[in-house]
JSON list of C-alpha atoms in Angstrom, two decimals:
[
{"chain": "A", "resi": 150, "resn": "MET", "atom": "CA", "xyz": [21.05, 19.67, 25.16]},
{"chain": "A", "resi": 151, "resn": "SER", "atom": "CA", "xyz": [18.86, 15.76, 24.19]},
{"chain": "A", "resi": 152, "resn": "ARG", "atom": "CA", "xyz": [21.42, 13.46, 25.06]},
{"chain": "A", "resi": 153, "resn": "ALA", "atom": "CA", "xyz": [20.51, 12.42, 21.67]},
{"chain": "A", "resi": 154, "resn": "LEU", "atom": "CA", "xyz": [22.01, 15.02, 20.67]},
{"chain": "A", "resi": 155, "resn": "GLU", "atom": "CA", "xyz": [25.15, 14.74, 21.77]},
{"chain": "A", "resi": 156, "resn": "PRO", "atom": "CA", "xyz": [27.04, 13.23, 19.55]},
{"chain": "A", "resi": 157, "resn": "LEU", "atom": "CA", "xyz": [25.48, 14.58, 16.61]},
{"chain": "A", "resi": 158, "resn": "VAL", "atom": "CA", "xyz": [26.83, 18.33, 18.36]},
{"chain": "A", "resi": 159, "resn": "VAL", "atom": "CA", "xyz": [30.74, 15.37, 19.11]},
{"chain": "A", "resi": 160, "resn": "GLY", "atom": "CA", "xyz": [30.89, 15.31, 15.10]},
{"chain": "A", "resi": 161, "resn": "LYS", "atom": "CA", "xyz": [29.90, 18.40, 14.04]},
{"chain": "A", "resi": 162, "resn": "VAL", "atom": "CA", "xyz": [26.52, 17.57, 12.01]},
{"chain": "A", "resi": 163, "resn": "ILE", "atom": "CA", "xyz": [24.74, 19.90, 13.99]},
{"chain": "A", "resi": 164, "resn": "GLY", "atom": "CA", "xyz": [26.76, 23.28, 13.78]},
{"chain": "A", "resi": 165, "resn": "GLU", "atom": "CA", "xyz": [27.93, 22.47, 10.73]},
{"chain": "A", "resi": 166, "resn": "VAL", "atom": "CA", "xyz": [25.25, 20.77, 9.14]},
{"chain": "A", "resi": 167, "resn": "LEU", "atom": "CA", "xyz": [22.15, 21.00, 11.15]},
{"chain": "A", "resi": 168, "resn": "ASP", "atom": "CA", "xyz": [20.50, 22.71, 13.45]},
{"chain": "A", "resi": 169, "resn": "SER", "atom": "CA", "xyz": [19.86, 22.27, 16.67]},
{"chain": "A", "resi": 170, "resn": "PHE", "atom": "CA", "xyz": [17.14, 20.30, 16.67]},
{"chain": "A", "resi": 171, "resn": "ASN", "atom": "CA", "xyz": [14.80, 18.40, 19.35]},
{"chain": "A", "resi": 172, "resn": "PRO", "atom": "CA", "xyz": [13.68, 14.65, 17.76]},
{"chain": "A", "resi": 173, "resn": "THR", "atom": "CA", "xyz": [10.78, 14.05, 17.99]},
{"chain": "A", "resi": 174, "resn": "VAL", "atom": "CA", "xyz": [10.82, 11.05, 15.71]},
{"chain": "A", "resi": 175, "resn": "LYS", "atom": "CA", "xyz": [12.78, 7.68, 15.69]},
{"chain": "A", "resi": 176, "resn": "MET", "atom": "CA", "xyz": [14.49, 6.61, 12.66]},
{"chain": "A", "resi": 177, "resn": "THR", "atom": "CA", "xyz": [16.86, 3.66, 12.83]},
{"chain": "A", "resi": 178, "resn": "ALA", "atom": "CA", "xyz": [18.54, 2.98, 9.75]},
{"chain": "A", "resi": 179, "resn": "THR", "atom": "CA", "xyz": [19.62, -1.05, 9.00]},
{"chain": "A", "resi": 180, "resn": "TYR", "atom": "CA", "xyz": [22.03, -1.88, 5.68]},
{"chain": "A", "resi": 181, "resn": "ASN", "atom": "CA", "xyz": [22.49, -5.10, 4.21]},
{"chain": "A", "resi": 182, "resn": "SER", "atom": "CA", "xyz": [19.95, -6.67, 7.55]},
{"chain": "A", "resi": 183, "resn": "ASN", "atom": "CA", "xyz": [21.87, -6.48, 10.53]},
{"chain": "A", "resi": 184, "resn": "LYS", "atom": "CA", "xyz": [24.13, -3.21, 10.89]},
{"chain": "A", "resi": 185, "resn": "GLN", "atom": "CA", "xyz": [22.17, -0.85, 12.17]},
{"chain": "A", "resi": 186, "resn": "VAL", "atom": "CA", "xyz": [23.66, 2.85, 11.76]},
{"chain": "A", "resi": 187, "resn": "PHE", "atom": "CA", "xyz": [24.33, 4.39, 15.58]},
{"chain": "A", "resi": 188, "resn": "ASN", "atom": "CA", "xyz": [26.67, 7.54, 15.43]},
{"chain": "A", "resi": 189, "resn": "GLY", "atom": "CA", "xyz": [29.65, 7.90, 14.66]},
{"chain": "A", "resi": 190, "resn": "HIS", "atom": "CA", "xyz": [29.82, 3.75, 13.88]},
{"chain": "A", "resi": 191, "resn": "GLU", "atom": "CA", "xyz": [32.63, 3.33, 10.92]},
{"chain": "A", "resi": 192, "resn": "PHE", "atom": "CA", "xyz": [31.17, 1.28, 7.56]},
{"chain": "A", "resi": 193, "resn": "PHE", "atom": "CA", "xyz": [33.43, -0.21, 4.83]},
{"chain": "A", "resi": 194, "resn": "PRO", "atom": "CA", "xyz": [32.46, 1.47, 1.58]},
{"chain": "A", "resi": 195, "resn": "SER", "atom": "CA", "xyz": [31.29, -2.22, 0.65]},
{"chain": "A", "resi": 196, "resn": "ALA", "atom": "CA", "xyz": [29.14, -2.69, 4.02]},
{"chain": "A", "resi": 197, "resn": "ILE", "atom": "CA", "xyz": [26.78, 0.13, 2.07]},
{"chain": "A", "resi": 198, "resn": "ALA", "atom": "CA", "xyz": [27.16, 0.36, -1.52]},
{"chain": "A", "resi": 199, "resn": "ALA", "atom": "CA", "xyz": [23.60, -0.71, -1.55]},
{"chain": "A", "resi": 200, "resn": "LYS", "atom": "CA", "xyz": [20.95, 1.79, 0.45]},
{"chain": "A", "resi": 201, "resn": "PRO", "atom": "CA", "xyz": [19.62, 1.05, 3.67]},
{"chain": "A", "resi": 202, "resn": "ARG", "atom": "CA", "xyz": [16.53, 0.03, 5.33]},
{"chain": "A", "resi": 203, "resn": "VAL", "atom": "CA", "xyz": [15.26, 3.45, 6.95]},
{"chain": "A", "resi": 204, "resn": "GLU", "atom": "CA", "xyz": [12.60, 2.85, 9.05]},
{"chain": "A", "resi": 205, "resn": "VAL", "atom": "CA", "xyz": [9.81, 5.04, 10.76]},
{"chain": "A", "resi": 206, "resn": "GLN", "atom": "CA", "xyz": [8.23, 5.40, 14.10]},
{"chain": "A", "resi": 207, "resn": "GLY", "atom": "CA", "xyz": [6.08, 7.73, 15.90]},
{"chain": "A", "resi": 208, "resn": "GLY", "atom": "CA", "xyz": [4.64, 9.72, 12.67]},
{"chain": "A", "resi": 209, "resn": "ASP", "atom": "CA", "xyz": [1.02, 8.52, 12.26]},
{"chain": "A", "resi": 210, "resn": "LEU", "atom": "CA", "xyz": [-0.74, 6.79, 9.00]},
{"chain": "A", "resi": 211, "resn": "ARG", "atom": "CA", "xyz": [-1.71, 10.68, 7.75]},
{"chain": "A", "resi": 212, "resn": "SER", "atom": "CA", "xyz": [2.00, 11.61, 8.25]},
{"chain": "A", "resi": 213, "resn": "PHE", "atom": "CA", "xyz": [4.89, 11.55, 5.66]},
{"chain": "A", "resi": 214, "resn": "PHE", "atom": "CA", "xyz": [8.24, 12.88, 5.65]},
{"chain": "A", "resi": 215, "resn": "THR", "atom": "CA", "xyz": [11.30, 13.15, 3.23]},
{"chain": "A", "resi": 216, "resn": "LEU", "atom": "CA", "xyz": [15.23, 11.55, 4.35]},
{"chain": "A", "resi": 217, "resn": "VAL", "atom": "CA", "xyz": [17.79, 13.10, 2.97]},
{"chain": "A", "resi": 218, "resn": "MET", "atom": "CA", "xyz": [21.87, 11.32, 2.29]},
{"chain": "A", "resi": 219, "resn": "THR", "atom": "CA", "xyz": [24.73, 14.07, 2.32]},
{"chain": "A", "resi": 220, "resn": "ASP", "atom": "CA", "xyz": [28.46, 14.14, 2.86]},
{"chain": "A", "resi": 221, "resn": "PRO", "atom": "CA", "xyz": [29.62, 16.71, 4.12]},
{"chain": "A", "resi": 222, "resn": "ASP", "atom": "CA", "xyz": [33.38, 16.22, 3.30]},
{"chain": "A", "resi": 223, "resn": "VAL", "atom": "CA", "xyz": [33.53, 16.10, 0.12]},
{"chain": "A", "resi": 224, "resn": "PRO", "atom": "CA", "xyz": [36.51, 15.55, -2.17]},
{"chain": "A", "resi": 225, "resn": "GLY", "atom": "CA", "xyz": [38.40, 15.55, 2.48]},
{"chain": "A", "resi": 226, "resn": "PRO", "atom": "CA", "xyz": [37.65, 16.08, 6.13]},
{"chain": "A", "resi": 227, "resn": "SER", "atom": "CA", "xyz": [40.86, 19.11, 5.69]},
{"chain": "A", "resi": 228, "resn": "ASP", "atom": "CA", "xyz": [39.15, 20.63, 3.30]},
{"chain": "A", "resi": 229, "resn": "PRO", "atom": "CA", "xyz": [35.85, 20.42, 1.86]},
{"chain": "A", "resi": 230, "resn": "TYR", "atom": "CA", "xyz": [35.32, 22.56, -0.12]},
{"chain": "A", "resi": 231, "resn": "LEU", "atom": "CA", "xyz": [32.17, 20.75, -2.48]},
{"chain": "A", "resi": 232, "resn": "ARG", "atom": "CA", "xyz": [30.09, 19.91, 1.31]},
{"chain": "A", "resi": 233, "resn": "GLU", "atom": "CA", "xyz": [27.31, 18.68, 0.83]},
{"chain": "A", "resi": 234, "resn": "HIS", "atom": "CA", "xyz": [27.12, 16.07, -1.80]},
{"chain": "A", "resi": 235, "resn": "LEU", "atom": "CA", "xyz": [24.25, 14.48, -2.00]},
{"chain": "A", "resi": 236, "resn": "HIS", "atom": "CA", "xyz": [23.36, 10.44, -1.80]},
{"chain": "A", "resi": 237, "resn": "TRP", "atom": "CA", "xyz": [20.29, 9.86, -1.55]},
{"chain": "A", "resi": 238, "resn": "ILE", "atom": "CA", "xyz": [16.03, 11.65, -1.24]},
{"chain": "A", "resi": 239, "resn": "VAL", "atom": "CA", "xyz": [13.28, 10.13, -0.26]},
{"chain": "A", "resi": 240, "resn": "THR", "atom": "CA", "xyz": [9.41, 11.78, 0.10]},
{"chain": "A", "resi": 241, "resn": "ASP", "atom": "CA", "xyz": [7.20, 11.15, 1.53]},
{"chain": "A", "resi": 242, "resn": "ILE", "atom": "CA", "xyz": [7.27, 8.08, 3.24]},
{"chain": "A", "resi": 243, "resn": "PRO", "atom": "CA", "xyz": [4.15, 7.06, 5.49]},
{"chain": "A", "resi": 244, "resn": "GLY", "atom": "CA", "xyz": [4.37, 7.20, 9.07]},
{"chain": "A", "resi": 245, "resn": "THR", "atom": "CA", "xyz": [5.60, 4.67, 10.87]},
{"chain": "A", "resi": 246, "resn": "THR", "atom": "CA", "xyz": [6.93, 1.86, 7.68]},
{"chain": "A", "resi": 247, "resn": "ASP", "atom": "CA", "xyz": [10.09, 2.41, 6.11]},
{"chain": "A", "resi": 248, "resn": "ALA", "atom": "CA", "xyz": [11.41, 4.50, 3.85]},
{"chain": "A", "resi": 249, "resn": "SER", "atom": "CA", "xyz": [10.59, 1.58, 0.28]},
{"chain": "A", "resi": 250, "resn": "PHE", "atom": "CA", "xyz": [7.07, 2.69, 1.00]},
{"chain": "A", "resi": 251, "resn": "GLY", "atom": "CA", "xyz": [8.38, 6.55, -0.17]},
{"chain": "A", "resi": 252, "resn": "LYS", "atom": "CA", "xyz": [8.71, 8.19, -2.66]},
{"chain": "A", "resi": 253, "resn": "GLU", "atom": "CA", "xyz": [12.58, 8.19, -4.45]},
{"chain": "A", "resi": 254, "resn": "VAL", "atom": "CA", "xyz": [12.96, 11.58, -5.87]},
{"chain": "A", "resi": 255, "resn": "VAL", "atom": "CA", "xyz": [17.48, 11.04, -6.23]},
{"chain": "A", "resi": 256, "resn": "HIS", "atom": "CA", "xyz": [18.47, 7.33, -6.24]},
{"chain": "A", "resi": 257, "resn": "TYR", "atom": "CA", "xyz": [20.87, 5.69, -4.00]},
{"chain": "A", "resi": 258, "resn": "GLU", "atom": "CA", "xyz": [24.64, 6.35, -4.83]},
{"chain": "A", "resi": 259, "resn": "SER", "atom": "CA", "xyz": [26.59, 4.61, -2.85]},
{"chain": "A", "resi": 260, "resn": "PRO", "atom": "CA", "xyz": [29.93, 6.28, -0.47]},
{"chain": "A", "resi": 261, "resn": "LYS", "atom": "CA", "xyz": [32.81, 5.91, -1.83]},
{"chain": "A", "resi": 262, "resn": "PRO", "atom": "CA", "xyz": [35.11, 8.15, 0.67]},
{"chain": "A", "resi": 263, "resn": "ASN", "atom": "CA", "xyz": [38.73, 7.94, -1.51]},
{"chain": "A", "resi": 264, "resn": "ILE", "atom": "CA", "xyz": [40.22, 11.59, 1.17]},
{"chain": "A", "resi": 265, "resn": "GLY", "atom": "CA", "xyz": [40.08, 10.51, 4.93]},
{"chain": "A", "resi": 266, "resn": "ILE", "atom": "CA", "xyz": [37.16, 10.04, 7.30]},
{"chain": "A", "resi": 267, "resn": "HIS", "atom": "CA", "xyz": [34.22, 10.86, 5.69]},
{"chain": "A", "resi": 268, "resn": "ARG", "atom": "CA", "xyz": [30.80, 11.69, 8.05]},
{"chain": "A", "resi": 269, "resn": "PHE", "atom": "CA", "xyz": [27.01, 10.34, 5.79]},
{"chain": "A", "resi": 270, "resn": "ILE", "atom": "CA", "xyz": [24.42, 12.10, 7.55]},
{"chain": "A", "resi": 271, "resn": "LEU", "atom": "CA", "xyz": [21.29, 10.57, 7.85]},
{"chain": "A", "resi": 272, "resn": "VAL", "atom": "CA", "xyz": [17.88, 13.29, 8.04]},
{"chain": "A", "resi": 273, "resn": "LEU", "atom": "CA", "xyz": [14.53, 12.63, 8.61]},
{"chain": "A", "resi": 274, "resn": "PHE", "atom": "CA", "xyz": [12.86, 15.92, 8.29]},
{"chain": "A", "resi": 275, "resn": "GLN", "atom": "CA", "xyz": [8.34, 15.21, 8.82]},
{"chain": "A", "resi": 276, "resn": "GLN", "atom": "CA", "xyz": [6.57, 17.28, 5.70]},
{"chain": "A", "resi": 277, "resn": "THR", "atom": "CA", "xyz": [2.63, 18.99, 6.45]},
{"chain": "A", "resi": 278, "resn": "HIS", "atom": "CA", "xyz": [0.71, 16.96, 4.14]},
{"chain": "A", "resi": 279, "resn": "ARG", "atom": "CA", "xyz": [1.62, 14.28, 0.93]},
{"chain": "A", "resi": 280, "resn": "GLY", "atom": "CA", "xyz": [3.80, 15.57, -2.21]},
{"chain": "A", "resi": 281, "resn": "SER", "atom": "CA", "xyz": [4.06, 19.06, -0.27]},
{"chain": "A", "resi": 282, "resn": "VAL", "atom": "CA", "xyz": [8.58, 18.18, -1.58]},
{"chain": "A", "resi": 283, "resn": "LYS", "atom": "CA", "xyz": [8.53, 20.15, -4.60]},
{"chain": "A", "resi": 284, "resn": "ASN", "atom": "CA", "xyz": [11.92, 21.20, -4.69]},
{"chain": "A", "resi": 285, "resn": "THR", "atom": "CA", "xyz": [14.47, 18.98, -5.78]},
{"chain": "A", "resi": 286, "resn": "PRO", "atom": "CA", "xyz": [17.75, 19.69, -6.13]},
{"chain": "A", "resi": 287, "resn": "SER", "atom": "CA", "xyz": [19.53, 19.15, -10.10]},
{"chain": "A", "resi": 288, "resn": "SER", "atom": "CA", "xyz": [22.17, 18.58, -9.14]},
{"chain": "A", "resi": 289, "resn": "ARG", "atom": "CA", "xyz": [23.67, 16.74, -6.27]},
{"chain": "A", "resi": 290, "resn": "ASP", "atom": "CA", "xyz": [27.32, 19.06, -5.47]},
{"chain": "A", "resi": 291, "resn": "ARG", "atom": "CA", "xyz": [27.05, 21.41, -2.90]},
{"chain": "A", "resi": 292, "resn": "PHE", "atom": "CA", "xyz": [23.77, 19.47, -2.15]},
{"chain": "A", "resi": 293, "resn": "ARG", "atom": "CA", "xyz": [23.16, 22.32, 1.49]},
{"chain": "A", "resi": 294, "resn": "THR", "atom": "CA", "xyz": [20.68, 20.27, 3.02]},
{"chain": "A", "resi": 295, "resn": "ARG", "atom": "CA", "xyz": [19.45, 23.61, 6.48]},
{"chain": "A", "resi": 296, "resn": "GLU", "atom": "CA", "xyz": [18.39, 25.21, 2.59]},
{"chain": "A", "resi": 297, "resn": "PHE", "atom": "CA", "xyz": [16.30, 22.50, 0.76]},
{"chain": "A", "resi": 298, "resn": "ALA", "atom": "CA", "xyz": [14.71, 21.90, 4.42]},
{"chain": "A", "resi": 299, "resn": "LYS", "atom": "CA", "xyz": [13.94, 25.20, 3.73]},
{"chain": "A", "resi": 300, "resn": "ASP", "atom": "CA", "xyz": [12.91, 25.73, 0.30]},
{"chain": "A", "resi": 301, "resn": "ASN", "atom": "CA", "xyz": [10.72, 22.76, 0.54]},
{"chain": "A", "resi": 302, "resn": "GLU", "atom": "CA", "xyz": [8.72, 24.78, 4.25]},
{"chain": "A", "resi": 303, "resn": "LEU", "atom": "CA", "xyz": [9.95, 21.53, 6.35]},
{"chain": "A", "resi": 304, "resn": "GLY", "atom": "CA", "xyz": [11.97, 23.27, 9.17]},
{"chain": "A", "resi": 305, "resn": "LEU", "atom": "CA", "xyz": [14.27, 21.44, 11.41]},
{"chain": "A", "resi": 306, "resn": "PRO", "atom": "CA", "xyz": [14.20, 17.85, 11.56]},
{"chain": "A", "resi": 307, "resn": "VAL", "atom": "CA", "xyz": [13.11, 15.21, 13.04]},
{"chain": "A", "resi": 308, "resn": "ALA", "atom": "CA", "xyz": [15.54, 12.65, 13.41]},
{"chain": "A", "resi": 309, "resn": "ALA", "atom": "CA", "xyz": [19.25, 12.02, 12.50]},
{"chain": "A", "resi": 310, "resn": "VAL", "atom": "CA", "xyz": [22.03, 9.66, 12.60]},
{"chain": "A", "resi": 311, "resn": "TYR", "atom": "CA", "xyz": [25.53, 9.99, 10.80]},
{"chain": "A", "resi": 312, "resn": "PHE", "atom": "CA", "xyz": [28.40, 7.22, 10.72]},
{"chain": "A", "resi": 313, "resn": "ASN", "atom": "CA", "xyz": [32.03, 7.17, 9.34]},
{"chain": "A", "resi": 314, "resn": "ALA", "atom": "CA", "xyz": [33.53, 6.08, 6.75]},
{"chain": "A", "resi": 315, "resn": "GLN", "atom": "CA", "xyz": [36.66, 5.81, 4.49]},
{"chain": "A", "resi": 316, "resn": "ARG", "atom": "CA", "xyz": [38.34, 4.32, 1.68]},
{"chain": "A", "resi": 317, "resn": "GLU", "atom": "CA", "xyz": [38.57, 0.69, 1.80]},
{"chain": "A", "resi": 318, "resn": "THR", "atom": "CA", "xyz": [42.27, -0.50, 0.86]},
{"chain": "A", "resi": 319, "resn": "ALA", "atom": "CA", "xyz": [42.51, -4.16, 0.12]},
{"chain": "A", "resi": 320, "resn": "ALA", "atom": "CA", "xyz": [44.42, -4.87, 2.91]},
{"chain": "A", "resi": 321, "resn": "ARG", "atom": "CA", "xyz": [41.86, -3.54, 5.29]},
{"chain": "A", "resi": 322, "resn": "ARG", "atom": "CA", "xyz": [39.44, -5.26, 3.51]},
{"chain": "A", "resi": 323, "resn": "ARG", "atom": "CA", "xyz": [40.50, -8.55, 4.78]}
]
């Protein structure tokens, strides 16, 4: 197993949400211009209210990518019976650019965890060609990343990162 995958295995992202894969592209996600997402780091919900800048490195001008963001811990981590909740989908992201150059097919919904610590997963898939993603979900609830990838012939992810967030109380905001 690649060292890059270890945090995804420990965080149960691989297994519960994704199958094991070989990372072949570098993806960075940054909130508010200066808060980069690293596996397992925690963010306050107020810091992730606006969509992140997601950059793709390792593709070329002929390659296109799809970004999916989900929360597999809905309504709470101890009983995630609504797994997964969809927060964002961007398709047709050109290689060597960022998600703002893609087509936002499901608008960003800011994370608002109510119970416990939730994982938020950003997954990048390589498309076979521009416009290849046709099957978009009708609902954000009970989304399945694996099924979405299969339905759109995306194969295994090429990059993934996750972060944690929990409800922000008045005392924690200080």
